[in-house]
Backbone as JSON, one array per atom type, in Angstrom:
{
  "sequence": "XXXXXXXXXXXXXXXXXXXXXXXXXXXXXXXXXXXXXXXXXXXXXXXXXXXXXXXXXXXXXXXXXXXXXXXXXXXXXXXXXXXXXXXXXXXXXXXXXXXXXXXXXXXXXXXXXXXXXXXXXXXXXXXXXXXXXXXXXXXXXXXXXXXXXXXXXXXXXXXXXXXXXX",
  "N": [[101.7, 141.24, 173.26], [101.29, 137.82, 172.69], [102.51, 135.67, 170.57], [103.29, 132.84, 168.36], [105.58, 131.12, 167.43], [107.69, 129.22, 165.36], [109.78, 126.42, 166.53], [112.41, 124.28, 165.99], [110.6, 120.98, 166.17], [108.51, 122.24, 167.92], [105.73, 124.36, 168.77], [106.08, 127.88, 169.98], [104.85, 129.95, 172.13], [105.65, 133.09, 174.42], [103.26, 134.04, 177.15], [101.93, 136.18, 178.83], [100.98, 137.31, 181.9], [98.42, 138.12, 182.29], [96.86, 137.32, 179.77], [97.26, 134.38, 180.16], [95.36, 134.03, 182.34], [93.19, 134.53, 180.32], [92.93, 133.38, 178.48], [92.68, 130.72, 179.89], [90.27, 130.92, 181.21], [88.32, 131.46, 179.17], [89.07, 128.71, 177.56], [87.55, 127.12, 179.78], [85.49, 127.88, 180.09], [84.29, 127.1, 177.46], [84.13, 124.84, 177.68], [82.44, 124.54, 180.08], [80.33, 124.89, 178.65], [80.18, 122.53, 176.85], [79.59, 120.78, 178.97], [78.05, 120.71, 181.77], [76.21, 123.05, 180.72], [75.44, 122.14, 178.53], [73.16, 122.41, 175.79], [71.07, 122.33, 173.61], [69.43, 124.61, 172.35], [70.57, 126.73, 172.92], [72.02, 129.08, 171.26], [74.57, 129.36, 171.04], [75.48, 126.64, 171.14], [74.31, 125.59, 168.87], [75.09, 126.69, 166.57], [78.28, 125.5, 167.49], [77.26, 122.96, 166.94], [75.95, 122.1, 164.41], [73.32, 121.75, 162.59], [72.94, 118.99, 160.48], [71.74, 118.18, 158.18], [69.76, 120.13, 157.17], [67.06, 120.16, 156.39], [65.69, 118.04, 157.17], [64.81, 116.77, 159.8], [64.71, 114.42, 160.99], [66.69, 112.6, 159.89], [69.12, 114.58, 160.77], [68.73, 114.47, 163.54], [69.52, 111.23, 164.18], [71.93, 111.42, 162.17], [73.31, 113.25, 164.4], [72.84, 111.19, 166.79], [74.83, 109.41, 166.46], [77.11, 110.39, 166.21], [77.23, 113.22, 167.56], [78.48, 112.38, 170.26], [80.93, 111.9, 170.27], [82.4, 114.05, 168.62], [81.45, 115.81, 170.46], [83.36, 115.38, 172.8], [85.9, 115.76, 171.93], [85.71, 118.04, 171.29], [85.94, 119.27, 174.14], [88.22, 118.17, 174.7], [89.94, 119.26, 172.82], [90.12, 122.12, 174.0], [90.58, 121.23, 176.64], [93.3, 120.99, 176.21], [94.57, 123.1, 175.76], [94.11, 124.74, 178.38], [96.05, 122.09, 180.14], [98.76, 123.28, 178.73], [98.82, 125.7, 179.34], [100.79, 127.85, 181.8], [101.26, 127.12, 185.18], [100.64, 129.14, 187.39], [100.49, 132.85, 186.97], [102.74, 134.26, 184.43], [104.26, 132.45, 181.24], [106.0, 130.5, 179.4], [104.7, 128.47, 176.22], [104.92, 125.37, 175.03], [104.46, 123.51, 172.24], [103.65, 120.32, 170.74], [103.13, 119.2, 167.51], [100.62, 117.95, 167.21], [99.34, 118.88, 169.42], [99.06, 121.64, 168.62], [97.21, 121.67, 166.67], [95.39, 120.84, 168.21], [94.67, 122.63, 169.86], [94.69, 124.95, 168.03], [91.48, 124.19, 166.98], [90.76, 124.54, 169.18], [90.98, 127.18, 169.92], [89.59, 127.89, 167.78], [86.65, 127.0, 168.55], [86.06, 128.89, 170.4], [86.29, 131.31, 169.76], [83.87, 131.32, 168.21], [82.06, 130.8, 169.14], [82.1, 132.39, 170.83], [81.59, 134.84, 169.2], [78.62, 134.69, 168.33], [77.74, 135.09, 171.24], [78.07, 137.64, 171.02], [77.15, 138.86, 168.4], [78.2, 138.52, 166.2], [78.7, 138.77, 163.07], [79.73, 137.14, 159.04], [80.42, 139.44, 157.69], [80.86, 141.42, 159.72], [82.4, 144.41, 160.51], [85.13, 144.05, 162.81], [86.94, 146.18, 163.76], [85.54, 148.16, 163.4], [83.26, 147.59, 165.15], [84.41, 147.7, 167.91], [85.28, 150.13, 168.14], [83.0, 151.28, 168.27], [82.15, 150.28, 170.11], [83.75, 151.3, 172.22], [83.74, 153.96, 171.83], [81.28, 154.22, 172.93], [81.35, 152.95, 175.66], [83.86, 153.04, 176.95], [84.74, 151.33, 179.35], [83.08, 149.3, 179.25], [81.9, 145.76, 179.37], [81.73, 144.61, 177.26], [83.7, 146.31, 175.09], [85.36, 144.26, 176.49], [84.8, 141.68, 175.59], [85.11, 142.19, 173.16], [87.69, 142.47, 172.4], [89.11, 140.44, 173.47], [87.72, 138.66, 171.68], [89.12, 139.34, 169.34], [91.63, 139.18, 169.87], [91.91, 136.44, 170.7], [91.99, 135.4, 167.54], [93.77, 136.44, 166.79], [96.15, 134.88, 167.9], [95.14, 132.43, 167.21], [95.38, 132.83, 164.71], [98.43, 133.44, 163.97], [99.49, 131.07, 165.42], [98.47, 129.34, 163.24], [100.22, 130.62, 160.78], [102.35, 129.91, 161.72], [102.42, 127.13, 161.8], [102.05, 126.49, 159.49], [104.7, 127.48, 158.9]],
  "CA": [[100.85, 140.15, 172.84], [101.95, 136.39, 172.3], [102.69, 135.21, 169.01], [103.24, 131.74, 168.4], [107.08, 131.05, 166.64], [108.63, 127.69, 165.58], [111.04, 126.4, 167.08], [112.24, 123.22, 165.34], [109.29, 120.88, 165.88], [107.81, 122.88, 168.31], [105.13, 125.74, 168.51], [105.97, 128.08, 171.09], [104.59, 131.5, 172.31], [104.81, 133.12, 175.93], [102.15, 134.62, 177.46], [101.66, 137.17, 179.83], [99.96, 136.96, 183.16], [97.01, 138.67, 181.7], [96.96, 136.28, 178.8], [96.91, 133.05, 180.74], [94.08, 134.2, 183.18], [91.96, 135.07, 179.44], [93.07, 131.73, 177.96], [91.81, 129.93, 181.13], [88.46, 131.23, 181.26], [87.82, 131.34, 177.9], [88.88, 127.75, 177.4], [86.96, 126.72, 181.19], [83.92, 128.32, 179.6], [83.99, 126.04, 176.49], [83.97, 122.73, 178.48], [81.04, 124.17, 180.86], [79.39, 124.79, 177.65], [80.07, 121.27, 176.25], [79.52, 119.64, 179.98], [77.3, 121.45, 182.72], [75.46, 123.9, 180.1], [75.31, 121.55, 176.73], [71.95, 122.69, 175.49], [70.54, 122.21, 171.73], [68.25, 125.19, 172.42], [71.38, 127.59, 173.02], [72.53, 129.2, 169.86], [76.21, 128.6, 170.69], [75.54, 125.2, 170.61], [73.71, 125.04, 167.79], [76.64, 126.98, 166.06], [79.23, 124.58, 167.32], [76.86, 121.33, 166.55], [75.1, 122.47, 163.31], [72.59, 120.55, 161.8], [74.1, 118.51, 158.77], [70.4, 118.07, 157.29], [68.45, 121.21, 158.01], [65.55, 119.79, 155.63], [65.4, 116.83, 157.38], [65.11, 116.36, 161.1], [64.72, 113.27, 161.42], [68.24, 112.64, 159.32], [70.25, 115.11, 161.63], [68.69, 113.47, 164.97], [69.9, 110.0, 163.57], [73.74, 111.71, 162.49], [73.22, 113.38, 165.98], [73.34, 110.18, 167.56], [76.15, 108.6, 166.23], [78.65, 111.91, 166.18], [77.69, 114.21, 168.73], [79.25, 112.21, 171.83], [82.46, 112.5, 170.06], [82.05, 115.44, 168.48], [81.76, 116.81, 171.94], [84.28, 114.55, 173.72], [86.77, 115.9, 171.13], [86.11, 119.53, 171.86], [86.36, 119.03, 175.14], [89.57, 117.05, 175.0], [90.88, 120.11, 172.78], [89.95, 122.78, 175.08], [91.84, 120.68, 177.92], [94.77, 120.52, 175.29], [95.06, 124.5, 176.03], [94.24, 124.31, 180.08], [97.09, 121.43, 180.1], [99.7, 123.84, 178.16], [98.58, 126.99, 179.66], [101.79, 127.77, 182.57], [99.9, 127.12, 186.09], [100.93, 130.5, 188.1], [101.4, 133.6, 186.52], [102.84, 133.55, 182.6], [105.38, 131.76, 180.93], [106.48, 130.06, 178.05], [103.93, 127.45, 176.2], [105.51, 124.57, 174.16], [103.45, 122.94, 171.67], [104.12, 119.61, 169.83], [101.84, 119.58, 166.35], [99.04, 117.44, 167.42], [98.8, 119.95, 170.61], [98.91, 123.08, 168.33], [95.93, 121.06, 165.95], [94.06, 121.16, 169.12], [94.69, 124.31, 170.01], [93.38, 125.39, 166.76], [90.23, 123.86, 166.69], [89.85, 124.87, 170.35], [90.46, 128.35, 169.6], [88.36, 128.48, 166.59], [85.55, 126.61, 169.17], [85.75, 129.91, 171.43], [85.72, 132.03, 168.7], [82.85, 130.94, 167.41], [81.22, 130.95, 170.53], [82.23, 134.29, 171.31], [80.78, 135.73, 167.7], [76.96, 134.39, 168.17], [77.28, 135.84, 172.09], [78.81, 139.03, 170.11], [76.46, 138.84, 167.21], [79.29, 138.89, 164.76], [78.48, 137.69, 161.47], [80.61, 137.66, 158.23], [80.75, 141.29, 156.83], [81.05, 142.76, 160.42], [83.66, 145.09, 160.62], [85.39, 144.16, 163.71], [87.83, 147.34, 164.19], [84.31, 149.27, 163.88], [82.83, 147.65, 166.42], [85.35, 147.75, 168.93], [85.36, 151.63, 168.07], [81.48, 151.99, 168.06], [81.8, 150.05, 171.94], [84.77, 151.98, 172.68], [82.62, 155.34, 172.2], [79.75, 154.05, 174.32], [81.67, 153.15, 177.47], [85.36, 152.51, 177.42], [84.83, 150.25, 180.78], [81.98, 147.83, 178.98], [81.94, 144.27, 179.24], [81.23, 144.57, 175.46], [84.62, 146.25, 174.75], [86.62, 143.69, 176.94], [84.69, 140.79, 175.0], [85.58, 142.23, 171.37], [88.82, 142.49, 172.66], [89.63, 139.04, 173.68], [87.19, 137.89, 170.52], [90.15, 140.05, 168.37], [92.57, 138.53, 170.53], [92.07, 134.9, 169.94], [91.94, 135.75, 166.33], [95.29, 136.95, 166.62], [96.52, 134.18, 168.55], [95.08, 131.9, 165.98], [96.33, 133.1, 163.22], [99.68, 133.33, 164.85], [99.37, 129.64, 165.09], [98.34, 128.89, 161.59], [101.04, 131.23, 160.26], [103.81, 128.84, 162.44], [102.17, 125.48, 161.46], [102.76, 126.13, 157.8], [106.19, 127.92, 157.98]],
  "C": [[101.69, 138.97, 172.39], [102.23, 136.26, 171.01], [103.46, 134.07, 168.88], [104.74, 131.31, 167.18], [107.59, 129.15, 166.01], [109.52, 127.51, 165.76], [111.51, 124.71, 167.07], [111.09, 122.46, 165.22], [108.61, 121.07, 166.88], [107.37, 124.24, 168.06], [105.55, 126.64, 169.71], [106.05, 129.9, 171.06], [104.7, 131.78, 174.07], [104.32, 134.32, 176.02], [102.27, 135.57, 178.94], [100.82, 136.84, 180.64], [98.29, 136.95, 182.6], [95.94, 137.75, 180.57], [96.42, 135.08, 179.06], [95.72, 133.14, 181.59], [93.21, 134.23, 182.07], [91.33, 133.52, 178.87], [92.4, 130.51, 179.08], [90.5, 129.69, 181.08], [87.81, 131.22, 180.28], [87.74, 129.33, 177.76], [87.63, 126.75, 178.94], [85.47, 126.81, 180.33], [83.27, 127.43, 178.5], [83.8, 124.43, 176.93], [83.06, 123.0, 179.52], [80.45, 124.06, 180.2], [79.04, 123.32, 177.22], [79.56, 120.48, 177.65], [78.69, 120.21, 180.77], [76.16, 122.3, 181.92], [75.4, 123.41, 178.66], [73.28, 121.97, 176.86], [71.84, 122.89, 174.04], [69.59, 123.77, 171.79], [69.43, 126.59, 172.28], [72.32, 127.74, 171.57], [74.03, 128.84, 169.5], [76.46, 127.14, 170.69], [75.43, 124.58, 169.52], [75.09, 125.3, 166.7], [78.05, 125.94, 165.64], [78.64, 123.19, 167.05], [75.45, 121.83, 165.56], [74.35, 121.49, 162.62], [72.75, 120.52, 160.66], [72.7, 118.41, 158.21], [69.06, 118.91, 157.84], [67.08, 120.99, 157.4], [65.04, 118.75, 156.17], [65.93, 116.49, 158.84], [65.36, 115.3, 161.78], [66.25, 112.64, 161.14], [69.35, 113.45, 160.07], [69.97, 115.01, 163.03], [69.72, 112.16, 164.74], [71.54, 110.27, 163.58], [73.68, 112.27, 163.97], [73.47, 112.46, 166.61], [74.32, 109.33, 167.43], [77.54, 109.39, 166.48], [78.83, 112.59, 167.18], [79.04, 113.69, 170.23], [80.7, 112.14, 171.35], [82.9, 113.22, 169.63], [82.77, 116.22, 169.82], [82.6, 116.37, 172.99], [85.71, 115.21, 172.93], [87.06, 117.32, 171.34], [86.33, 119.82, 172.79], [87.79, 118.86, 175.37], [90.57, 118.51, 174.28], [91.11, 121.81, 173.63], [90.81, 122.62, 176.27], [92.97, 120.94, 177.04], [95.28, 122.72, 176.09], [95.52, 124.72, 177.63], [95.53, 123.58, 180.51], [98.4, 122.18, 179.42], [100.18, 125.14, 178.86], [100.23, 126.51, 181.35], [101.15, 127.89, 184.01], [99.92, 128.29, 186.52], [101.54, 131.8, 187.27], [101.77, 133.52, 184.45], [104.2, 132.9, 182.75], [105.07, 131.8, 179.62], [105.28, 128.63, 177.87], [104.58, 126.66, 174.66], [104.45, 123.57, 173.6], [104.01, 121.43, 170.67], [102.73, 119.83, 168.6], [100.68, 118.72, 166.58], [98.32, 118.26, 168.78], [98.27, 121.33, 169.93], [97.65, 122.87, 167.61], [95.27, 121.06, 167.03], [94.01, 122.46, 169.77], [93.59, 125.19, 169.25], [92.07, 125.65, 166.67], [89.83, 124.49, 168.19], [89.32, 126.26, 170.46], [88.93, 128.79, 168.75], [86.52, 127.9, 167.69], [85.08, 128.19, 169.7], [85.39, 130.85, 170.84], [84.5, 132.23, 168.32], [81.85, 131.01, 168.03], [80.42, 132.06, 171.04], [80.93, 135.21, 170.0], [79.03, 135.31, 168.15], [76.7, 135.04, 169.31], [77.27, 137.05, 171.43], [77.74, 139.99, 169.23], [77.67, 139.19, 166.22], [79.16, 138.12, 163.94], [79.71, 138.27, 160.35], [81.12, 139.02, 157.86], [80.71, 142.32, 158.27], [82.49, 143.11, 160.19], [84.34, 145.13, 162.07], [86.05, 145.33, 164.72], [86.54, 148.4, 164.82], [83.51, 149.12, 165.29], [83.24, 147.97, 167.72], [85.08, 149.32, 168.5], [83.99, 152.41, 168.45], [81.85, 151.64, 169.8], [82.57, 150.78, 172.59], [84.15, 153.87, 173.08], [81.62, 155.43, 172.91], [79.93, 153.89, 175.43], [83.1, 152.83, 177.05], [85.38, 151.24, 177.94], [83.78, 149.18, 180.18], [82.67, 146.89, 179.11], [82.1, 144.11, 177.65], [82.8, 145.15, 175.04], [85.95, 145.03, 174.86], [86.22, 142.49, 176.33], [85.41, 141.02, 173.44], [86.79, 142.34, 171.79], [89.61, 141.16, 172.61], [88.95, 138.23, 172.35], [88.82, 138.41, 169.45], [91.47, 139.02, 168.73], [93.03, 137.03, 170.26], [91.9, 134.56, 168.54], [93.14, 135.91, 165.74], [96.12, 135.75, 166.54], [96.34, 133.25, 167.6], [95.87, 131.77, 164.82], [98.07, 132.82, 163.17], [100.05, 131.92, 164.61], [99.67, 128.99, 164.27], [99.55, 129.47, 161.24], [102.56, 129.88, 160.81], [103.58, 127.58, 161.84], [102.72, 125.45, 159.83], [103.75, 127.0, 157.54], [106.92, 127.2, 157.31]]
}
């Protein structure tokens, strides 16, 4: 697994074949979401564009219209920040300057976040458990290989964070 090092003022982790194909699709998936499949009605939307005045609709239409299009031009843009880093063929090595690894971040934590509401993962789950409960129900699920990569970019994350403030 990657893990993200400093290396004067760069971030840099490499990635495995396996890795870069997850990172791809994961980040790909977050910019159909924001561009081809933006929908207010879809909970991972709502998630990543939360209403700042849930008492007051009319007040988080209104911030809605001033924020969202950059809001979502921004997650977008850090999403690409990964796509643009990622090594094209195969793995490699990924070099980060600190306004790349700050989008990184936030892009991760986008997918994350994403991932958890498809997932249903709320605060107090126990992630190890789940992965153990899906792991006993099929091995081969879709459902294991999502908590997997949800764990994964968690890792990867952190990894991150841990480098940014050595």
């Amino acid at each position: 697994m990657s893990m993200f090092r400093r290396r004067g003022d760069r971030y840099v982790a490499s990635f495995a074949v396996d890795e870069v194909r997850v990172l791809r699709k994961v980040a790909s998936e977050v910019v159909g979401l924001l561009t081809d499949g933006f929908d207010h009605s879809d909970p991972v939307v709502c998630r990543l564009f939360p209403e700042v005045y849930p008492e007051d609709a009319a007040g988080t239409a209104e911030f809605r219209r001033y924020t969202e299009g950059d809001l979502k031009t921004a997650k977008i843009d850090q999403a690409g920040a990964i796509l643009a880093a990622l090594p094209g063929d195969g793995g490699g090595e990924v070099r980060l300057d600190a306004e790349a690894a700050e989008a990184w971040l936030r892009a991760l934590n986008d997918a994350r976040l994403a991932m958890g509401v498809r997932l249903e993962i709320k605060d107090g789950t126990d992630l190890g458990a789940e992965l153990d409960d899906a792991v006993a129900d099929d091995p081969s699920s879709s459902r294991v290989f999502q908590l997997s990569v949800y764990a994964y970019l968690g890792y990867l994350q952190e990894s991150l964070l841990n480098a940014l403030i050595e």
